[in-house]
Every structure is written in structure tokens, then in C-alpha cells.
Amino acid sequence: MGINFGALFSPLVCGFLAEEYFATKINGVIHYGFKYGFLAAAIGMIIGQLIFNLFGNRYLGDIGKKPTGAPAKTNKEEVKAKKPLTKQEKQNVAVIFILTCFVIFFWAGFEQAGSSLTLYTDKFVDKSIGGWTMPTSWFQSINPFFIIVLAPILSKIWTKLANSKRGDLPSPAKMGLGMILLGLGFAVLIPAVLQTGSDEHHIVEKANLLFIIFTYFLHTVGELCLSPVGLSMVSKLAPVRLASVLMGVWLAGTGVAQLLAGQLAAFTQSLGYLEIFSLISGVTIGLGLILLLFTKKLVRMMN
């Protein structure tokens, strides 16, 4: 949650500087002051580094200076590390790879927030509140805001389920639910796109900003169902000797998703927003349902 406090305020600051305070209109063309947004980001990072250097020793002490855990391996431990993986360990590794393939599609859709969703918001969403127009950049603060509000609530729900007779939902089920919620978020935008069209030069009617807010709400709940659960699952399932490698594989899946996300966003210009948003919605909901369908099988593999 701590990271998201910064993520909440940074778009507000940079968006205000670029789109409000330093924006100028010359001959009917708006010139945004994004260089001042970059300057604000640089100043923020410098301040953060200064705080770390000045107060790190006082409040952190020796944390992180020396490795923690067991000392160097003994000969017996080295022999054990060279042994082949057990059947259960192989199954655990297989589950991690299977779920990594699924989450690639989740993040490819989720990361539209920084590209196609922002472009759609800028051109096709009515951002006016009263007589004031909300900067497009500020919509990037919706996700961290919802995370700060919803993370404690969802954590309590998972804890309550875990303490109930029925027990907590398995990790694959939570992740499948997260994918479905992402797909539903894009489904919310379908009537909005039908209303506005995909041609910014011939907009029939701009969409209400509640469409995009509700989309980000569903995406955030989906993220909370999938992201922390996935990281925890990899930590628990990965054999100790492969823990770092498999965590790298999990994060590499996110990298592949970023490449796919960029390609999908580019296609909105040729195919249109309706087609791309519908595609992402259908694929992620379908994959989420498949993940729910095979949850029991995956749980048996996880033992």
C-alpha cells in the first residue's frame, strides 16, 4: 500500500503542472508543460535519495547490510542442492509456469491504463465536473486510490474466508476471478465506445467519466485478487534452490505482457477501440473461466 501513496499523488502533481499550470494555447494549439512534470519527478527522486542517505543509518541500522539466514552451505547441503527435483517440486514448478502463461494476458489488458485507456479518456470521455475539466493525467490516480481503500477490505475478506469452515479460496481461483474482473472492466466500456465511436474527428457524444472510473474500479479489484496472490504463490511453491529463478520467470511474464500491451494499444488506431476492448474482455473472461474450471486440478498438483 505504501507504494500506492506515491502513485496516488504523482499523477496529480505532474498532471497539474503539465496540463493546467504551464499549459499554453498558441494559435488555437495547446502546448502542454510536460517538461515541468518531468522536472517535478526528478526533484521528487532527488529528495527521496537525500532522505535515504541522511536518515537511513538512524532508522534502518544494519538492515540489508549483511545477508540474513543460514551460513554458507555444508557439504551435505551442497550434495542435496545437486539432487534432481522431486515429483512434487516438478509439479509445483509446472503450476508456476502454467499460471505465468495466464497472467501474461491479464497484465496485457491491465497495462492499457497507460496507453489506449488514457488516449480514449483524453479524446472520448467528458472530463468536465461543473465548469472545470479534470486533467487526463489525474485518471492515473484512480487505481492507486482504489488500492489504498480496497486492499485492507479484501485482506479482511480473505482472512475471514481462511478462518471459516469452508476455508480460503485457492490461489488459482482468486487469480481466475481477477482475470474475469479485468474482462468485465473492459466490457463496461463497450456501451461507452458504441456511444462515442472510435473516430476522434467525428465523436457523436462523449462518454460519461463514470464509465472509466468503474472500469478502473473493476481492474483494481482484479489486480488485488491476482497480483499479491501470485507473488505469494510463487514464494510458497518454488523449490528453495529455484526460488529466485522462478520469481524471475513470474516477473518476465509481466515483461512479455508489456510488449503485448503495446501492440494491442497500437491496433486501436487501425481496428478501433470497440474491437480491441471487446477482444481483451472476451479473452480475459474466457481464460479466467478456464482457470476456475481447472482450479481443482492445479490445487492437486500443488498438494
JSON list of C-alpha atoms in Angstrom, two decimals, residues 172-173 290-300:
[
{"chain": "A", "resi": 172, "resn": "PRO", "atom": "CA", "xyz": [-5.74, -20.24, -8.88]},
{"chain": "A", "resi": 173, "resn": "ALA", "atom": "CA", "xyz": [-9.40, -19.44, -8.13]},
{"chain": "A", "resi": 290, "resn": "ILE", "atom": "CA", "xyz": [-10.81, -21.81, -17.77]},
{"chain": "A", "resi": 291, "resn": "LEU", "atom": "CA", "xyz": [-8.62, -21.13, -14.73]},
{"chain": "A", "resi": 292, "resn": "LEU", "atom": "CA", "xyz": [-11.61, -21.58, -12.42]},
{"chain": "A", "resi": 293, "resn": "LEU", "atom": "CA", "xyz": [-12.51, -24.80, -14.24]},
{"chain": "A", "resi": 294, "resn": "PHE", "atom": "CA", "xyz": [-9.03, -26.27, -13.70]},
{"chain": "A", "resi": 295, "resn": "THR", "atom": "CA", "xyz": [-8.54, -24.94, -10.16]},
{"chain": "A", "resi": 296, "resn": "LYS", "atom": "CA", "xyz": [-9.05, -28.34, -8.51]},
{"chain": "A", "resi": 297, "resn": "LYS", "atom": "CA", "xyz": [-6.53, -29.95, -10.86]},
{"chain": "A", "resi": 298, "resn": "LEU", "atom": "CA", "xyz": [-3.97, -27.23, -10.15]},
{"chain": "A", "resi": 299, "resn": "VAL", "atom": "CA", "xyz": [-4.57, -27.48, -6.39]},
{"chain": "A", "resi": 300, "resn": "ARG", "atom": "CA", "xyz": [-3.92, -31.24, -6.54]}
]
